[in-house]
CSV table of C-alpha atoms in Angstrom, one decimal:
chain,number,residue,atom,x,y,z
A,300,MET,CA,-31.5,16.9,-8.9
A,301,ARG,CA,-29.9,14.5,-10.5
A,302,LEU,CA,-28.9,16.5,-13.2
A,303,ILE,CA,-27.2,18.9,-11.7
A,304,ARG,CA,-25.2,16.5,-9.8
A,305,LYS,CA,-24.2,14.3,-12.3
A,306,ASN,CA,-22.7,18.3,-14.1
A,307,ALA,CA,-20.3,18.5,-11.1
A,308,HIS,CA,-19.0,15.4,-11.1
A,309,LYS,CA,-18.2,15.7,-14.9
A,310,SER,CA,-16.6,18.9,-14.4
A,311,ARG,CA,-14.7,17.9,-11.5
A,312,TRP,CA,-13.6,15.2,-14.3
A,313,VAL,CA,-13.0,17.0,-17.0
A,314,ALA,CA,-10.6,19.5,-15.0
A,315,MET,CA,-8.8,17.0,-13.1
A,316,LEU,CA,-8.3,15.6,-17.3
A,317,ALA,CA,-7.3,18.7,-18.2
A,318,LEU,CA,-4.7,18.9,-15.5
A,319,VAL,CA,-2.6,16.2,-16.3
A,320,LEU,CA,-3.1,16.6,-19.2
A,321,LEU,CA,-2.1,20.3,-19.0
A,322,ALA,CA,1.1,19.0,-16.6
A,323,VAL,CA,2.5,16.4,-20.7
A,324,ALA,CA,1.6,18.8,-22.8
A,325,CYS,CA,3.2,22.4,-21.1
A,326,GLY,CA,6.5,23.1,-22.2
A,327,GLN,CA,7.8,19.5,-23.5
A,328,GLU,CA,9.2,19.0,-26.8
A,329,PRO,CA,8.4,16.7,-29.2
A,330,GLY,CA,9.7,14.1,-27.4
A,331,GLU,CA,10.7,14.8,-24.1
A,332,SER,CA,9.5,14.6,-21.0
A,333,ALA,CA,8.5,16.5,-17.8
A,334,GLY,CA,11.8,16.8,-16.9
A,335,GLY,CA,13.7,17.8,-19.6
A,336,GLU,CA,14.7,14.1,-21.0
A,337,ASP,CA,14.7,12.2,-24.4
A,338,VAL,CA,12.2,10.3,-23.8
A,339,GLU,CA,11.3,7.4,-26.7
A,340,ARG,CA,7.9,7.2,-26.9
A,341,GLY,CA,7.2,3.8,-28.5
A,342,PRO,CA,3.7,1.7,-28.3
A,343,VAL,CA,1.6,0.8,-25.3
A,344,VAL,CA,-1.2,-1.5,-24.9
A,345,VAL,CA,-3.9,-0.9,-22.2
A,346,GLY,CA,-6.1,-3.3,-21.6
A,347,SER,CA,-8.9,-4.5,-19.3
A,348,THR,CA,-11.2,-7.6,-17.7
A,349,ASN,CA,-14.3,-7.6,-18.6
A,350,PHE,CA,-16.6,-5.3,-16.3
A,351,ASP,CA,-16.8,-1.5,-16.7
A,352,GLU,CA,-15.1,0.3,-14.2
A,353,GLN,CA,-12.1,-1.4,-15.5
A,354,GLU,CA,-12.9,0.1,-19.2
A,355,ILE,CA,-13.6,3.4,-17.3
A,356,ILE,CA,-10.1,3.7,-15.9
A,357,ALA,CA,-8.6,1.9,-18.5
A,358,SER,CA,-9.8,4.3,-20.9
A,359,MET,CA,-7.6,7.2,-18.8
A,360,TYR,CA,-4.5,5.7,-18.2
A,361,ALA,CA,-5.0,5.4,-22.0
A,362,ALA,CA,-5.8,9.2,-23.4
A,363,VAL,CA,-3.1,10.6,-20.8
A,364,LEU,CA,-0.5,8.0,-23.1
A,365,GLU,CA,-1.5,9.0,-25.9
A,366,GLN,CA,-1.6,12.9,-25.3
A,367,ALA,CA,1.7,12.7,-24.1
A,368,GLY,CA,2.3,11.9,-27.3
A,369,TYR,CA,2.1,6.9,-27.4
A,370,GLY,CA,0.9,5.3,-29.5
A,371,VAL,CA,-1.5,3.2,-27.8
A,372,GLU,CA,-3.6,0.6,-28.3
A,373,ARG,CA,-6.3,0.0,-26.6
A,374,ARG,CA,-8.0,-3.7,-26.4
A,375,PHE,CA,-10.9,-4.0,-23.3
A,376,GLN,CA,-13.2,-6.5,-21.8
A,377,LEU,CA,-11.1,-8.6,-22.7
A,378,GLY,CA,-12.2,-11.5,-20.1
A,379,SER,CA,-12.0,-12.5,-16.6
A,380,ARG,CA,-8.1,-12.1,-15.0
A,381,GLU,CA,-7.7,-15.8,-16.0
A,382,VAL,CA,-7.3,-14.3,-19.4
A,383,VAL,CA,-6.2,-11.0,-18.6
A,384,LEU,CA,-2.8,-11.8,-16.4
A,385,PRO,CA,-1.5,-14.0,-19.2
A,386,ALA,CA,-1.9,-11.6,-21.7
A,387,LEU,CA,-0.5,-9.0,-19.4
A,388,THR,CA,2.7,-11.4,-18.7
A,389,GLY,CA,3.2,-12.4,-21.8
A,390,GLY,CA,3.5,-9.0,-23.6
A,391,GLU,CA,-0.5,-9.3,-25.2
A,392,ILE,CA,-1.4,-6.2,-23.6
A,393,ASP,CA,1.6,-3.9,-21.3
A,394,VAL,CA,-1.1,-2.7,-18.4
A,395,TYR,CA,-4.2,-2.5,-17.1
A,396,PRO,CA,-5.9,-1.6,-13.7
A,397,GLU,CA,-5.4,-4.4,-11.1
A,398,TYR,CA,-7.1,-4.7,-6.8
A,399,LEU,CA,-4.3,-5.5,-4.6
A,400,GLY,CA,-5.7,-8.1,-2.7
A,401,THR,CA,-7.1,-10.3,-5.6
A,402,ALA,CA,-3.9,-9.7,-7.7
A,403,LEU,CA,-1.8,-10.8,-4.6
A,404,GLY,CA,-3.9,-13.7,-4.2
A,405,PHE,CA,-4.2,-14.9,-7.9
A,406,VAL,CA,-0.1,-14.2,-8.8
A,407,THR,CA,0.7,-15.8,-5.8
A,408,GLY,CA,-1.8,-18.7,-5.8
A,409,GLY,CA,-2.7,-17.7,-1.8
A,410,ALA,CA,0.6,-18.3,-1.1
A,411,VAL,CA,1.2,-14.9,0.0
A,412,GLU,CA,-2.4,-13.2,2.1
A,413,PRO,CA,-3.1,-9.3,1.7
A,414,THR,CA,-2.6,-7.0,4.3
A,415,THR,CA,-5.2,-4.2,5.4
A,416,ASP,CA,-2.4,-2.4,4.4
A,417,SER,CA,-2.6,-0.8,0.9
A,418,GLU,CA,1.1,0.3,1.2
A,419,GLU,CA,2.5,-3.4,2.5
A,420,THR,CA,-0.6,-4.6,1.1
A,421,ALA,CA,1.7,-3.3,-3.2
A,422,GLY,CA,5.0,-4.5,-1.7
A,423,LEU,CA,4.0,-8.4,-1.3
A,424,LEU,CA,2.4,-7.6,-4.8
A,425,ARG,CA,5.5,-6.3,-6.4
A,426,GLU,CA,7.7,-9.0,-4.8
A,427,ALA,CA,5.0,-11.5,-6.3
A,428,PHE,CA,5.0,-9.7,-9.8
A,429,ALA,CA,9.0,-9.2,-10.2
A,430,GLU,CA,9.9,-12.4,-11.5
A,431,ASP,CA,7.4,-11.8,-14.3
A,432,GLY,CA,8.6,-8.8,-15.6
A,433,VAL,CA,5.7,-6.6,-13.9
A,434,GLU,CA,5.9,-3.5,-11.9
A,435,VAL,CA,2.8,-2.3,-10.0
A,436,LEU,CA,2.5,1.9,-10.0
A,437,GLU,CA,1.3,3.9,-7.2
A,438,PRO,CA,-2.2,2.8,-5.8
A,439,ALA,CA,-4.9,4.8,-5.5
A,440,PRO,CA,-7.1,5.7,-3.0
A,441,ALA,CA,-9.9,4.1,-4.6
A,442,GLU,CA,-10.5,0.2,-3.4
A,443,ASP,CA,-13.4,-1.7,-5.1
A,444,LYS,CA,-14.2,-5.7,-3.6
A,445,ASN,CA,-17.0,-7.9,-3.6
A,446,GLY,CA,-19.8,-7.5,-2.0
A,447,LEU,CA,-22.9,-9.7,-1.3
A,448,VAL,CA,-26.4,-7.5,-1.9
A,449,VAL,CA,-29.7,-8.2,-1.3
A,450,THR,CA,-33.2,-6.4,-2.1
A,451,PRO,CA,-34.9,-4.5,1.0
A,452,GLU,CA,-37.9,-6.7,0.5
A,453,THR,CA,-35.3,-9.7,1.3
A,454,ALA,CA,-33.6,-8.0,4.3
A,455,GLU,CA,-36.0,-6.6,5.6
A,456,GLU,CA,-38.5,-10.2,5.4
A,457,HIS,CA,-34.8,-12.2,7.1
A,458,GLY,CA,-33.6,-8.9,9.2
A,459,LEU,CA,-30.0,-8.9,6.8
A,460,GLU,CA,-27.4,-6.8,7.6
A,461,THR,CA,-24.3,-8.1,7.8
A,462,THR,CA,-22.7,-11.2,5.5
A,463,SER,CA,-22.9,-13.1,8.7
A,464,ASP,CA,-26.6,-13.0,8.8
A,465,LEU,CA,-27.5,-14.9,5.6
A,466,GLU,CA,-26.2,-18.1,7.2
A,467,PRO,CA,-29.1,-19.9,9.1
A,468,ILE,CA,-31.0,-19.2,6.0
A,469,ALA,CA,-28.4,-18.9,3.2
A,470,GLY,CA,-29.4,-23.0,2.2
A,471,GLU,CA,-32.5,-21.2,0.8
A,472,LEU,CA,-31.7,-18.5,-1.4
A,473,VAL,CA,-29.7,-18.4,-4.6
A,474,LEU,CA,-27.0,-16.7,-5.6
A,475,GLY,CA,-25.6,-15.0,-8.8
A,476,GLY,CA,-22.1,-13.9,-10.2
A,477,PRO,CA,-19.6,-14.6,-12.5
A,478,PRO,CA,-19.4,-17.7,-14.4
A,479,GLU,CA,-15.8,-17.9,-11.8
A,480,CYS,CA,-17.2,-16.8,-8.9
A,481,PRO,CA,-17.4,-21.0,-7.0
A,482,THR,CA,-13.3,-21.3,-7.5
A,483,ARG,CA,-12.6,-18.0,-7.1
A,484,PRO,CA,-11.0,-17.8,-2.9
A,485,LEU,CA,-13.0,-14.5,-2.7
A,486,CYS,CA,-15.8,-15.3,-3.8
A,487,LEU,CA,-18.6,-18.5,-3.4
A,488,LEU,CA,-15.2,-20.5,-1.6
A,489,GLY,CA,-14.5,-17.8,1.1
A,490,PHE,CA,-18.4,-17.0,1.5
A,491,GLN,CA,-18.0,-20.3,2.7
A,492,GLU,CA,-15.2,-20.9,4.7
A,493,THR,CA,-15.4,-17.7,5.7
A,494,TYR,CA,-19.3,-17.3,6.6
A,495,ASN,CA,-20.4,-21.0,6.3
A,496,LEU,CA,-22.6,-19.5,3.4
A,497,GLN,CA,-24.4,-23.8,2.2
A,498,PHE,CA,-26.5,-21.5,-0.7
A,499,ALA,CA,-29.3,-23.6,-2.4
A,500,ASP,CA,-28.3,-22.8,-6.1
A,501,PHE,CA,-25.3,-20.3,-7.5
A,502,ARG,CA,-26.7,-18.6,-10.7
A,503,SER,CA,-23.8,-18.3,-13.4
A,504,LEU,CA,-24.2,-15.3,-15.1
A,505,ASP,CA,-21.8,-12.0,-15.3
A,506,PRO,CA,-19.6,-9.7,-13.0
A,507,GLY,CA,-22.1,-6.9,-11.6
A,508,GLY,CA,-23.0,-6.4,-14.8
A,509,PRO,CA,-26.5,-6.3,-16.5
A,510,LEU,CA,-27.7,-9.9,-15.9
A,511,THR,CA,-26.6,-9.8,-12.3
A,512,VAL,CA,-28.7,-6.8,-11.8
A,513,ALA,CA,-32.2,-7.7,-14.4
A,514,ALA,CA,-31.7,-11.1,-11.8
A,515,LEU,CA,-31.8,-9.7,-9.2
A,516,GLU,CA,-34.8,-7.4,-10.3
A,517,ASN,CA,-36.3,-10.7,-11.5
A,518,GLY,CA,-36.3,-12.1,-8.1
A,519,ASP,CA,-34.3,-15.1,-10.1
A,520,ILE,CA,-31.9,-14.9,-7.7
A,521,ASP,CA,-32.1,-13.8,-4.2
A,522,VAL,CA,-28.5,-12.8,-3.4
A,523,ALA,CA,-26.1,-11.1,-6.2
A,524,LEU,CA,-22.5,-11.1,-5.7
A,525,MET,CA,-21.7,-7.4,-7.2
A,526,PHE,CA,-19.0,-4.4,-6.8
A,527,THR,CA,-18.9,-2.1,-4.2
A,528,THR,CA,-18.6,0.9,-6.2
A,529,ASP,CA,-21.3,-0.1,-8.3
A,530,GLY,CA,-23.5,3.0,-7.6
A,531,ILE,CA,-26.6,1.0,-9.1
A,532,ILE,CA,-26.7,-0.2,-5.6
A,533,ALA,CA,-27.8,3.3,-3.9
A,534,GLU,CA,-29.6,3.5,-6.8
A,535,ASN,CA,-31.5,1.1,-6.8
A,536,GLY,CA,-32.3,1.0,-2.7
A,537,TRP,CA,-30.7,-2.6,-2.6
A,538,VAL,CA,-28.8,-4.0,0.5
A,539,LEU,CA,-24.8,-4.2,0.5
A,540,LEU,CA,-24.1,-6.5,3.3
A,541,GLU,CA,-21.3,-6.0,6.2
A,542,ASP,CA,-18.0,-7.5,5.4
A,543,ASP,CA,-18.4,-8.2,9.2
A,544,LYS,CA,-16.0,-10.3,9.3
A,545,SER,CA,-13.6,-8.5,7.0
A,546,LEU,CA,-12.9,-11.2,4.0
A,547,GLN,CA,-12.4,-8.7,1.2
A,548,PRO,CA,-8.6,-7.6,1.7
A,549,VAL,CA,-7.2,-4.1,1.0
A,550,GLU,CA,-8.5,-3.6,-2.7
A,551,ASN,CA,-7.4,-0.2,-4.2
A,552,ILE,CA,-6.9,0.2,-7.9
A,553,THR,CA,-4.2,-0.2,-8.8
A,554,PRO,CA,-2.5,-0.1,-12.5
A,555,VAL,CA,0.1,-2.7,-13.6
A,556,ILE,CA,2.2,-2.3,-16.3
A,557,ARG,CA,5.1,-4.5,-17.8
A,558,ASP,CA,8.5,-3.5,-17.3
A,559,GLU,CA,9.2,-3.6,-20.6
A,560,VAL,CA,7.3,-0.5,-21.2
A,561,ALA,CA,7.1,0.8,-18.0
A,562,ASN,CA,9.6,4.2,-18.2
A,563,ASP,CA,10.1,7.5,-15.6
A,564,GLU,CA,7.4,9.8,-17.2
A,565,ILE,CA,4.7,6.5,-18.4
A,566,ARG,CA,5.4,5.5,-14.0
A,567,SER,CA,4.5,9.1,-13.4
A,568,LEU,CA,1.3,10.0,-16.0
A,569,LEU,CA,-0.1,6.7,-14.5
A,570,ASN,CA,0.4,7.6,-10.8
A,571,GLU,CA,-1.1,10.9,-11.6
A,572,VAL,CA,-4.1,9.3,-12.3
A,573,SER,CA,-4.4,7.4,-10.1
A,574,ALA,CA,-3.9,9.9,-7.4
A,575,GLN,CA,-7.0,11.3,-8.0
A,576,LEU,CA,-9.3,8.5,-7.8
A,577,THR,CA,-11.6,8.5,-4.9
A,578,THR,CA,-13.6,6.0,-4.0
A,579,GLU,CA,-16.3,7.6,-4.5
A,580,GLU,CA,-15.6,9.1,-7.6
A,581,VAL,CA,-15.1,6.3,-9.5
A,582,THR,CA,-18.3,5.2,-7.8
A,583,GLU,CA,-20.6,7.8,-9.4
A,584,LEU,CA,-18.4,6.8,-12.7
A,585,VAL,CA,-19.7,3.6,-12.6
A,586,ARG,CA,-23.9,4.6,-12.5
A,587,ARG,CA,-23.0,7.4,-14.6
A,588,VAL,CA,-22.1,4.1,-17.3
A,589,ARG,CA,-24.8,1.6,-15.9
A,590,SER,CA,-27.6,3.8,-15.5
A,591,ASP,CA,-27.5,6.6,-17.1
A,592,GLY,CA,-26.0,4.6,-20.2
A,593,GLU,CA,-22.2,6.7,-20.5
A,594,GLU,CA,-19.6,5.0,-22.9
A,595,PRO,CA,-17.0,4.4,-20.4
A,596,GLN,CA,-13.8,5.8,-23.0
A,597,ALA,CA,-16.7,9.4,-22.6
């Protein structure tokens, strides 16, 4: 049954990518955009942060740009946002996938709060990024947020369904997550302030990756900070706790690109990719990488 499901998803994504590439290729002469205007297609450096979903989406950006005739350099898995965002504003990379709410908080140092509306938050992020010479393109329907995950045994033992349910017992539990989590307002700091969660300890691992998965499986941690699109959560029967106090803002996946590199053709290409990305499909793609061992760039 999984093979049928996997192939069906793969067929849809092959068809989607083919349509985007076809739109670029049909009727165009070299150096000519879809609108018939001459385009100077220079090099574009596509980057990503350090988890699989980022590399999957960045690979899509790279594929459509390459097919359109741009010279693409891939610089994936560079590190956390603390590394990748300065690389963008400093011109070391030209484009990468961002997440609306987290990006807004990071760029403004928390001075501007994201809203529950993706278009409004995208507008605020455009204003914040403008002085850095960075454009924010169209957000995808797909969202990926931080979430707290426990095993079904832990959930049953303590009656856990929501993040608020952790408050009385957090002092008995160990939280595991990425090294930057203790200083992030949407990670440990946010859980402390919004939910009054005072965990017994924090274990520095990776951003929802194999170290975090193994630690939760082995009982080295009791609660894992993971991403809500990680298909391995459902596959393992784990429990994603409801963010019942809405700590996490809108987090639509959105291309951000340097002004110096952006043109109408690139904007159109990347926006077409975004338009196809749903949370369900991204979750399945992440599952195929994490569980089936497929390469993100495939």
